[in-house]
Amino acid sequence: NAGVTQTPKFRILKIGQSMTLQCTQDMNHNYMYWYRQDPGMGLKLIYYSVGAGITDKGEVPNGYNVSRSTTEDFPLRLELAAPSQTSVYFCASSYSGQGARYTEAFFGQGTRLTVV
Amino acid sequence: GIQVEQSPPDLILQEGANSTLRCNFSDSVNNLQWFHQNPWGQLINLFYIPSGTKQNGRLSATTVATERYSLLYISSSQTTDSGVYFCAVRRNYGGATNKLIFGTGTLLAVQP
């Protein structure tokens, strides 16, 4: 099973450029999340989604946008890259529903982004 | 929002030693997970443990939800146990139940 797949694994951006970090999961999970992890720090929630067409802000949403048009995909968009967005980005998914209120979350391998 | 504090922040062990990591949270939760982030940055699921005790090999975990803490036990530590250990929780009520919030982490170094 692929689980949660993130692309790309590494990327260098110039200030002001834009890019989309891709995340897809094949576990039919309804919940999906984007986190960022700065060096030596914990994970901070950027955005999350409880199902297709529904997204909401996390702890650090500024400078990012998301969409959820399908159950499988949850892309994260950076419109105007800034050095402060240099970080490792993790996507995760989990399930919540009848018979399984909240299941464990599974994480992708991360995208290491550097903005110069 | 909910606060999740882990202790100790750093820990150095000799191979073969045992250790206990703690996760305290400030509000009622319905979901708690322990993760190991290895030196390559991968997040590995260790336990999904909103309450009770679970064991997996040399690792075990206990969550006492009513007292708002969880413990991760590592026995006979090995160098491959090195990395950062995170707990993550989901609040028990309201809109915040949709968010999985991470703790501050414990950095573990196991020396040969």
CSV table of C-alpha atoms in Angstrom, one decimal:
chain,number,residue,atom,x,y,z
A,1,ASN,CA,0.0,0.0,0.0
A,2,ALA,CA,1.3,3.5,-0.9
A,3,GLY,CA,-0.4,5.3,2.1
A,4,VAL,CA,0.3,9.0,1.9
A,5,THR,CA,2.5,10.2,-1.0
A,6,GLN,CA,4.0,13.6,-1.2
A,7,THR,CA,5.8,15.2,-4.2
A,8,PRO,CA,8.3,16.7,-4.6
A,9,LYS,CA,10.7,15.4,-1.9
A,10,PHE,CA,13.0,18.5,-2.3
A,11,ARG,CA,12.5,21.9,-3.9
A,12,ILE,CA,14.4,25.2,-4.0
A,13,LEU,CA,12.4,28.3,-4.7
A,14,LYS,CA,13.3,31.9,-5.3
A,15,ILE,CA,11.6,34.6,-3.3
A,16,GLY,CA,8.3,35.5,-4.9
A,17,GLN,CA,7.9,32.3,-6.9
A,18,SER,CA,4.9,30.0,-6.4
A,19,MET,CA,4.5,26.3,-6.2
A,20,THR,CA,2.1,23.5,-5.3
A,21,LEU,CA,3.0,20.7,-2.9
A,22,GLN,CA,1.1,17.6,-3.9
A,23,CYS,CA,-0.4,15.1,-1.4
A,24,THR,CA,-2.4,12.0,-2.3
A,25,GLN,CA,-3.6,9.1,-0.1
A,26,ASP,CA,-5.1,5.8,-1.1
A,27,MET,CA,-6.7,4.8,2.2
A,28,ASN,CA,-10.1,6.4,1.6
A,29,HIS,CA,-9.5,8.7,4.6
A,30,ASN,CA,-11.8,11.7,4.9
A,31,TYR,CA,-9.5,13.8,7.0
A,32,MET,CA,-6.3,15.3,5.6
A,33,TYR,CA,-3.8,17.7,7.1
A,34,TRP,CA,-0.8,19.9,6.2
A,35,TYR,CA,1.9,20.6,8.7
A,36,ARG,CA,5.2,22.4,8.6
A,37,GLN,CA,8.3,21.6,10.7
A,38,ASP,CA,11.0,24.2,11.1
A,39,PRO,CA,14.5,23.1,12.1
A,40,GLY,CA,14.7,21.7,15.6
A,41,MET,CA,11.0,22.4,16.2
A,42,GLY,CA,7.7,20.5,16.4
A,43,LEU,CA,5.0,20.3,13.8
A,44,LYS,CA,2.6,23.2,13.3
A,45,LEU,CA,-0.8,22.7,11.6
A,46,ILE,CA,-1.2,24.8,8.5
A,47,TYR,CA,-4.6,23.7,7.0
A,48,TYR,CA,-6.8,20.7,7.3
A,49,SER,CA,-9.8,19.2,5.6
A,50,VAL,CA,-12.6,17.0,6.9
A,51,GLY,CA,-13.8,15.9,3.4
A,52,ALA,CA,-13.9,16.9,-0.2
A,53,GLY,CA,-14.9,20.5,-0.6
A,54,ILE,CA,-14.3,21.4,3.1
A,55,THR,CA,-11.1,23.0,4.3
A,56,ASP,CA,-10.2,25.1,7.4
A,57,LYS,CA,-7.3,27.0,8.9
A,58,GLY,CA,-4.9,25.5,11.4
A,59,GLU,CA,-2.3,27.3,13.6
A,60,VAL,CA,-0.2,28.9,10.9
A,61,PRO,CA,-2.2,29.4,7.6
A,62,ASN,CA,-0.8,32.7,6.4
A,63,GLY,CA,0.9,32.5,3.1
A,64,TYR,CA,-0.7,29.3,2.1
A,65,ASN,CA,-3.8,28.1,0.3
A,66,VAL,CA,-5.4,24.6,-0.1
A,67,SER,CA,-8.2,22.9,-2.0
A,68,ARG,CA,-9.8,19.5,-1.7
A,69,SER,CA,-11.7,18.6,-4.8
A,70,THR,CA,-11.4,14.8,-4.3
A,71,THR,CA,-11.1,12.5,-1.3
A,72,GLU,CA,-7.6,11.4,-2.4
A,73,ASP,CA,-5.8,14.7,-3.1
A,74,PHE,CA,-5.0,17.7,-0.9
A,75,PRO,CA,-2.6,20.1,-2.6
A,76,LEU,CA,-0.9,23.0,-0.7
A,77,ARG,CA,-0.2,26.2,-2.6
A,78,LEU,CA,2.4,28.8,-1.9
A,79,GLU,CA,1.7,31.9,-3.9
A,80,LEU,CA,4.6,34.3,-3.1
A,81,ALA,CA,7.4,32.3,-1.5
A,82,ALA,CA,9.2,34.0,1.3
A,83,PRO,CA,12.4,32.9,3.2
A,84,SER,CA,10.2,32.3,6.3
A,85,GLN,CA,8.5,29.5,4.5
A,86,THR,CA,11.7,27.5,4.4
A,87,SER,CA,10.7,24.3,6.2
A,88,VAL,CA,9.8,20.7,5.9
A,89,TYR,CA,6.2,20.1,5.0
A,90,PHE,CA,4.3,17.0,6.0
A,91,CYS,CA,0.9,15.8,4.7
A,92,ALA,CA,-1.2,13.4,6.8
A,93,SER,CA,-4.5,11.6,6.6
A,94,SER,CA,-6.9,9.9,9.0
A,95,TYR,CA,-10.5,8.6,9.1
A,96,SER,CA,-13.5,9.7,11.2
A,97,GLY,CA,-16.9,8.2,10.8
A,98,GLN,CA,-19.5,5.8,12.1
A,99,GLY,CA,-17.9,2.9,13.9
A,100,ALA,CA,-14.5,4.5,14.0
A,101,ARG,CA,-14.8,7.9,15.5
A,102,TYR,CA,-11.2,9.0,15.0
A,103,THR,CA,-8.5,6.7,13.7
A,104,GLU,CA,-4.7,7.1,13.8
A,105,ALA,CA,-3.2,9.6,11.4
A,106,PHE,CA,-0.5,8.5,8.8
A,107,PHE,CA,2.1,10.8,7.5
A,108,GLY,CA,3.9,11.2,4.2
A,109,GLN,CA,7.7,11.4,3.9
A,110,GLY,CA,7.8,15.1,3.8
A,111,THR,CA,8.8,17.8,1.3
A,112,ARG,CA,11.9,19.8,2.1
A,113,LEU,CA,11.5,23.3,0.8
A,114,THR,CA,14.1,26.1,0.7
A,115,VAL,CA,13.3,29.6,-0.3
A,116,VAL,CA,16.3,31.7,-1.3
B,1,GLY,CA,-6.1,26.1,22.2
B,2,ILE,CA,-5.0,22.9,23.8
B,3,GLN,CA,-1.4,22.9,25.1
B,4,VAL,CA,0.7,19.7,24.8
B,5,GLU,CA,4.0,19.6,26.7
B,6,GLN,CA,6.5,16.8,26.6
B,7,SER,CA,9.3,16.0,29.0
B,8,PRO,CA,12.2,15.8,29.2
B,9,PRO,CA,13.1,18.0,26.2
B,10,ASP,CA,16.4,16.1,25.7
B,11,LEU,CA,17.6,12.7,26.9
B,12,ILE,CA,20.9,10.9,26.5
B,13,LEU,CA,21.0,7.2,27.2
B,14,GLN,CA,23.6,4.4,27.1
B,15,GLU,CA,22.6,1.5,25.0
B,16,GLY,CA,20.6,-1.0,27.1
B,17,ALA,CA,19.1,1.6,29.4
B,18,ASN,CA,15.4,2.2,30.0
B,19,SER,CA,13.5,5.5,29.8
B,20,THR,CA,10.1,7.1,30.3
B,21,LEU,CA,8.9,10.0,28.2
B,22,ARG,CA,5.9,12.0,29.3
B,23,CYS,CA,3.2,13.9,27.5
B,24,ASN,CA,0.9,16.3,29.4
B,25,PHE,CA,-2.1,18.0,27.8
B,26,SER,CA,-4.2,20.8,29.0
B,27,ASP,CA,-7.7,19.6,27.9
B,28,SER,CA,-9.8,16.5,27.5
B,29,VAL,CA,-8.8,14.5,24.4
B,30,ASN,CA,-10.3,11.7,22.4
B,31,ASN,CA,-7.2,10.8,20.4
B,32,LEU,CA,-3.6,10.5,21.3
B,33,GLN,CA,-0.7,9.2,19.2
B,34,TRP,CA,3.0,8.7,19.8
B,35,PHE,CA,5.4,9.1,16.8
B,36,HIS,CA,9.1,8.5,16.4
B,37,GLN,CA,10.8,10.9,14.0
B,38,ASN,CA,14.0,9.2,12.9
B,39,PRO,CA,17.3,11.0,12.0
B,40,TRP,CA,16.2,11.0,8.3
B,41,GLY,CA,13.0,12.9,9.2
B,42,GLN,CA,10.5,10.2,8.7
B,43,LEU,CA,7.5,10.1,11.1
B,44,ILE,CA,6.8,6.6,12.3
B,45,ASN,CA,3.6,5.7,14.0
B,46,LEU,CA,4.3,4.0,17.4
B,47,PHE,CA,1.0,3.9,19.2
B,48,TYR,CA,-2.6,5.1,18.8
B,49,ILE,CA,-3.6,5.2,22.5
B,50,PRO,CA,-6.5,7.5,23.6
B,51,SER,CA,-6.6,5.5,26.9
B,52,GLY,CA,-5.2,2.4,28.5
B,53,THR,CA,-2.0,0.6,27.9
B,54,LYS,CA,-0.4,-1.0,24.8
B,55,GLN,CA,2.8,-2.8,24.2
B,56,ASN,CA,4.8,-3.4,21.1
B,57,GLY,CA,8.1,-5.2,21.6
B,58,ARG,CA,10.4,-3.0,23.7
B,59,LEU,CA,8.0,-0.1,23.6
B,60,SER,CA,4.9,0.4,25.6
B,61,ALA,CA,2.6,3.3,26.3
B,62,THR,CA,0.0,4.3,28.9
B,63,THR,CA,-2.6,7.1,28.7
B,64,VAL,CA,-4.5,8.2,31.7
B,65,ALA,CA,-7.1,10.5,30.0
B,66,THR,CA,-8.8,11.6,33.2
B,67,GLU,CA,-5.4,13.0,34.5
B,68,ARG,CA,-4.4,14.3,31.1
B,69,TYR,CA,-1.1,12.6,30.5
B,70,SER,CA,0.5,9.8,28.6
B,71,LEU,CA,3.8,7.9,29.1
B,72,LEU,CA,6.0,6.2,26.6
B,73,TYR,CA,8.3,3.5,27.9
B,74,ILE,CA,11.4,2.4,26.1
B,75,SER,CA,13.2,-0.6,27.5
B,76,SER,CA,16.7,-1.9,26.6
B,77,SER,CA,17.3,1.1,24.3
B,78,GLN,CA,19.2,0.7,21.1
B,79,THR,CA,21.0,3.2,18.9
B,80,THR,CA,18.2,2.9,16.4
B,81,ASP,CA,15.8,4.4,19.0
B,82,SER,CA,17.6,7.8,18.6
B,83,GLY,CA,15.5,10.6,17.2
B,84,VAL,CA,12.6,12.8,18.3
B,85,TYR,CA,9.5,11.4,20.0
B,86,PHE,CA,6.3,13.3,19.6
B,87,CYS,CA,2.9,12.9,21.1
B,88,ALA,CA,-0.1,14.4,19.2
B,89,VAL,CA,-3.7,14.9,20.5
B,90,ARG,CA,-7.1,15.7,19.3
B,91,ARG,CA,-9.4,17.7,21.6
B,92,ASN,CA,-12.5,16.0,22.8
B,93,TYR,CA,-15.2,18.5,21.9
B,94,GLY,CA,-16.1,21.4,19.6
B,95,GLY,CA,-14.7,22.3,16.3
B,96,ALA,CA,-11.2,21.7,17.6
B,97,THR,CA,-11.8,17.9,17.5
B,98,ASN,CA,-10.8,18.1,13.8
B,99,LYS,CA,-7.3,19.3,14.6
B,100,LEU,CA,-4.4,17.0,15.5
B,101,ILE,CA,-2.0,19.0,17.6
B,102,PHE,CA,1.6,18.0,18.3
B,103,GLY,CA,3.6,18.3,21.4
B,104,THR,CA,7.0,19.9,21.9
B,105,GLY,CA,8.9,16.7,21.4
B,106,THR,CA,11.7,14.8,23.3
B,107,LEU,CA,15.0,14.5,21.6
B,108,LEU,CA,16.6,11.1,22.4
B,109,ALA,CA,20.2,10.1,21.8
B,110,VAL,CA,21.2,6.5,22.5
B,111,GLN,CA,25.0,6.1,22.7
B,112,PRO,CA,26.7,2.7,22.0
